[in-house]
Amino acid sequence: MGEFELIDRFFRRARPAPRAVPLGIGDDCALLAPAPGMQLAVSTDMLLEGRHFLSTVDPSRLGHKALAVNLSDLAACGARPVAFTLSLALPSVDESWLEGFARGLFALADEHGCELIGGDTTRGPLAISVTVFGEVPAGQALLRSGARAGDDLYISGTLGDARLALEVFRGALTAPAPVFELARARMEQPTPRVALGQALRGVATSAIDVSDGLLGDLGHVLRGSNVGATVWAGSALPLLGVREKAGDPGDLPDEARQLEFVLAGGDDYELLFTAPQARREAVASAAAASATPVTRIGRIEAQPGLRVLDGQGREIRSSFASFEHFA
Ligand code: ADP
Ligand code: MG
């Protein structure tokens, strides 16, 4: 199968073009038409076999993840997804793999009305690069630089589940099947918080999606905004989502390890954001309107650096909780 046949068979779909996409796949360029007063938000992410995913991963889950990690970046900016491109390096033409990959990819794309408008296809070690385009009203994108001293700090959903799955894959941990399957689904099929991101426009002062771990990504916001923060790692912090699947405490790693996964796990794709204390009701409305759980986990402060406090208000000084660790 040649390159053009492959594109036609797996990636080109005959369907009416959305308003914002006057021209899709097939010409030298695609054309985008942002509505008046809107800015284009653009983000790109590359996934390499062995580094970002395991060779054994289900191809439909991989198709989902390749787009999901990019939609998560649009979510963090408060943008509405419009279109994406897909660049693929494939070692061979494996039709059942391509069929599964395209199925997972388009299921998520259709959920968000995000149109595949082009890409590139070449032979090589398996690599997937997606670029997404979104729309955001001019001047309203959520940025890493907007956090102010006194703002509340929030996180969506739960954290640490993907890291637990990774540790099981690495053979460093064992977990009962229901715990592992849920953790694995969170690692392989993350849910980009697209509706929440848009609902937070005009409410949040800054936002970032958590891909490298809560504390590491919070560090980007603190540096971008030139502020510090305290995170309450006691009962305020949402813990592993897989706890609901655990029968007894022995099904999960010990509390210290769980805290490490939650604070520094990575691959969570939750939204970390800040908002003025006076906007707590607006944050609750945004969470409700987008049906996304949101938890207040700390406070932005003028004092530089990051302080992580336990349930008794004592500072946690583990290596993963240190500011230097991710500075
Ligand atoms: P060019 O040589 O002009 O770069 P190509 O021959 O690479 O064009 O691709 C032909 C058309 O198919 C282009 O519109 C391109 O955007 C699209 N395309 C190529 N690969 C993919 C892909 N993996 N997914 C979607 N569209 C693709
Ligand atoms: Mg090309």
PDB file of C-alpha atoms in Angstrom, residues 128-232:
ATOM      1  CA  ILE A 128       3.531  10.031  16.138  1.00  0.00           C
ATOM      2  CA  SER A 129       3.383  13.797  16.106  1.00  0.00           C
ATOM      3  CA  VAL A 130       0.128  15.714  16.436  1.00  0.00           C
ATOM      4  CA  THR A 131      -0.328  19.481  16.167  1.00  0.00           C
ATOM      5  CA  VAL A 132      -3.614  20.934  17.386  1.00  0.00           C
ATOM      6  CA  PHE A 133      -5.256  24.243  16.531  1.00  0.00           C
ATOM      7  CA  GLY A 134      -7.822  25.824  18.798  1.00  0.00           C
ATOM      8  CA  GLU A 135      -9.761  29.077  19.044  1.00  0.00           C
ATOM      9  CA  VAL A 136      -9.743  31.418  21.998  1.00  0.00           C
ATOM     10  CA  PRO A 137     -11.208  34.951  22.258  1.00  0.00           C
ATOM     11  CA  ALA A 138      -8.366  37.433  21.738  1.00  0.00           C
ATOM     12  CA  GLY A 139      -6.575  38.237  24.989  1.00  0.00           C
ATOM     13  CA  GLN A 140      -8.450  35.594  27.048  1.00  0.00           C
ATOM     14  CA  ALA A 141      -6.077  32.603  26.794  1.00  0.00           C
ATOM     15  CA  LEU A 142      -5.094  31.190  30.197  1.00  0.00           C
ATOM     16  CA  LEU A 143      -1.328  31.480  30.653  1.00  0.00           C
ATOM     17  CA  ARG A 144       1.335  30.324  33.107  1.00  0.00           C
ATOM     18  CA  SER A 145       2.199  33.917  33.928  1.00  0.00           C
ATOM     19  CA  GLY A 146      -1.034  35.163  35.514  1.00  0.00           C
ATOM     20  CA  ALA A 147      -0.905  33.777  39.099  1.00  0.00           C
ATOM     21  CA  ARG A 148      -0.991  36.475  41.814  1.00  0.00           C
ATOM     22  CA  ALA A 149      -0.142  36.345  45.537  1.00  0.00           C
ATOM     23  CA  GLY A 150      -3.315  35.493  47.463  1.00  0.00           C
ATOM     24  CA  ASP A 151      -4.841  33.399  44.654  1.00  0.00           C
ATOM     25  CA  ASP A 152      -6.219  29.962  45.489  1.00  0.00           C
ATOM     26  CA  LEU A 153      -4.561  26.951  43.849  1.00  0.00           C
ATOM     27  CA  TYR A 154      -6.752  24.182  42.383  1.00  0.00           C
ATOM     28  CA  ILE A 155      -6.359  20.810  40.683  1.00  0.00           C
ATOM     29  CA  SER A 156      -8.946  18.867  38.671  1.00  0.00           C
ATOM     30  CA  GLY A 157      -9.651  15.140  39.083  1.00  0.00           C
ATOM     31  CA  THR A 158      -7.227  12.766  40.788  1.00  0.00           C
ATOM     32  CA  LEU A 159      -3.473  12.359  40.484  1.00  0.00           C
ATOM     33  CA  GLY A 160      -0.874   9.594  40.519  1.00  0.00           C
ATOM     34  CA  ASP A 161      -2.840   6.813  38.820  1.00  0.00           C
ATOM     35  CA  ALA A 162      -0.810   6.778  35.606  1.00  0.00           C
ATOM     36  CA  ARG A 163       2.385   6.589  37.648  1.00  0.00           C
ATOM     37  CA  LEU A 164       1.064   3.588  39.561  1.00  0.00           C
ATOM     38  CA  ALA A 165       0.391   1.800  36.257  1.00  0.00           C
ATOM     39  CA  LEU A 166       3.882   2.657  35.034  1.00  0.00           C
ATOM     40  CA  GLU A 167       5.446   1.175  38.187  1.00  0.00           C
ATOM     41  CA  VAL A 168       3.460  -2.038  37.665  1.00  0.00           C
ATOM     42  CA  PHE A 169       4.609  -2.219  34.024  1.00  0.00           C
ATOM     43  CA  ARG A 170       8.181  -1.690  35.220  1.00  0.00           C
ATOM     44  CA  GLY A 171       7.773  -4.613  37.608  1.00  0.00           C
ATOM     45  CA  ALA A 172       8.472  -2.376  40.611  1.00  0.00           C
ATOM     46  CA  LEU A 173       4.958  -2.807  42.054  1.00  0.00           C
ATOM     47  CA  THR A 174       2.117  -5.279  41.983  1.00  0.00           C
ATOM     48  CA  ALA A 175      -1.572  -4.375  42.112  1.00  0.00           C
ATOM     49  CA  PRO A 176      -4.830  -6.364  41.979  1.00  0.00           C
ATOM     50  CA  ALA A 177      -6.435  -6.493  38.515  1.00  0.00           C
ATOM     51  CA  PRO A 178      -9.222  -3.901  39.113  1.00  0.00           C
ATOM     52  CA  VAL A 179      -6.702  -1.387  40.509  1.00  0.00           C
ATOM     53  CA  PHE A 180      -4.229  -2.005  37.694  1.00  0.00           C
ATOM     54  CA  GLU A 181      -6.845  -1.852  34.916  1.00  0.00           C
ATOM     55  CA  LEU A 182      -8.155   1.530  36.071  1.00  0.00           C
ATOM     56  CA  ALA A 183      -4.624   2.901  36.518  1.00  0.00           C
ATOM     57  CA  ARG A 184      -3.654   1.582  33.106  1.00  0.00           C
ATOM     58  CA  ALA A 185      -6.689   3.187  31.464  1.00  0.00           C
ATOM     59  CA  ARG A 186      -5.692   6.508  33.007  1.00  0.00           C
ATOM     60  CA  MET A 187      -2.152   6.116  31.683  1.00  0.00           C
ATOM     61  CA  GLU A 188      -3.144   4.950  28.208  1.00  0.00           C
ATOM     62  CA  GLN A 189      -6.355   6.941  27.674  1.00  0.00           C
ATOM     63  CA  PRO A 190      -6.131  10.215  29.596  1.00  0.00           C
ATOM     64  CA  THR A 191      -9.169  12.518  29.617  1.00  0.00           C
ATOM     65  CA  PRO A 192      -8.225  16.023  28.443  1.00  0.00           C
ATOM     66  CA  ARG A 193     -10.112  18.598  30.570  1.00  0.00           C
ATOM     67  CA  VAL A 194     -11.277  20.592  27.554  1.00  0.00           C
ATOM     68  CA  ALA A 195     -14.663  21.766  28.877  1.00  0.00           C
ATOM     69  CA  LEU A 196     -13.187  22.824  32.219  1.00  0.00           C
ATOM     70  CA  GLY A 197     -10.429  24.844  30.514  1.00  0.00           C
ATOM     71  CA  GLN A 198     -12.951  26.832  28.497  1.00  0.00           C
ATOM     72  CA  ALA A 199     -15.241  27.320  31.505  1.00  0.00           C
ATOM     73  CA  LEU A 200     -12.291  28.812  33.430  1.00  0.00           C
ATOM     74  CA  ARG A 201     -11.748  31.646  30.944  1.00  0.00           C
ATOM     75  CA  GLY A 202     -12.297  34.914  32.757  1.00  0.00           C
ATOM     76  CA  VAL A 203     -12.146  33.089  36.121  1.00  0.00           C
ATOM     77  CA  ALA A 204      -8.691  31.468  36.421  1.00  0.00           C
ATOM     78  CA  THR A 205      -5.660  33.749  36.546  1.00  0.00           C
ATOM     79  CA  SER A 206      -3.275  31.024  35.310  1.00  0.00           C
ATOM     80  CA  ALA A 207      -3.419  27.386  34.231  1.00  0.00           C
ATOM     81  CA  ILE A 208      -1.189  24.500  33.131  1.00  0.00           C
ATOM     82  CA  ASP A 209      -1.885  20.858  32.373  1.00  0.00           C
ATOM     83  CA  VAL A 210      -0.065  18.388  34.621  1.00  0.00           C
ATOM     84  CA  SER A 211       2.037  16.158  32.392  1.00  0.00           C
ATOM     85  CA  ASP A 212       5.299  16.003  34.351  1.00  0.00           C
ATOM     86  CA  GLY A 213       3.954  15.825  37.908  1.00  0.00           C
ATOM     87  CA  LEU A 214       2.025  18.301  40.070  1.00  0.00           C
ATOM     88  CA  LEU A 215       5.019  19.939  41.768  1.00  0.00           C
ATOM     89  CA  GLY A 216       7.133  20.138  38.616  1.00  0.00           C
ATOM     90  CA  ASP A 217       4.366  21.745  36.599  1.00  0.00           C
ATOM     91  CA  LEU A 218       3.437  24.051  39.483  1.00  0.00           C
ATOM     92  CA  GLY A 219       7.082  25.161  39.362  1.00  0.00           C
ATOM     93  CA  HIS A 220       6.527  26.374  35.779  1.00  0.00           C
ATOM     94  CA  VAL A 221       3.591  28.518  36.931  1.00  0.00           C
ATOM     95  CA  LEU A 222       5.541  29.929  39.910  1.00  0.00           C
ATOM     96  CA  ARG A 223       8.475  30.887  37.718  1.00  0.00           C
ATOM     97  CA  GLY A 224       6.203  32.193  34.947  1.00  0.00           C
ATOM     98  CA  SER A 225       4.274  34.336  37.421  1.00  0.00           C
ATOM     99  CA  ASN A 226       7.207  35.245  39.696  1.00  0.00           C
ATOM    100  CA  VAL A 227       5.427  34.061  42.864  1.00  0.00           C
ATOM    101  CA  GLY A 228       5.656  31.228  45.405  1.00  0.00           C
ATOM    102  CA  ALA A 229       3.097  28.782  46.807  1.00  0.00           C
ATOM    103  CA  THR A 230       2.069  26.515  49.645  1.00  0.00           C
ATOM    104  CA  VAL A 231       0.506  23.149  48.771  1.00  0.00           C
ATOM    105  CA  TRP A 232      -1.507  21.345  51.468  1.00  0.00           C
TER     106      TRP A 232
END
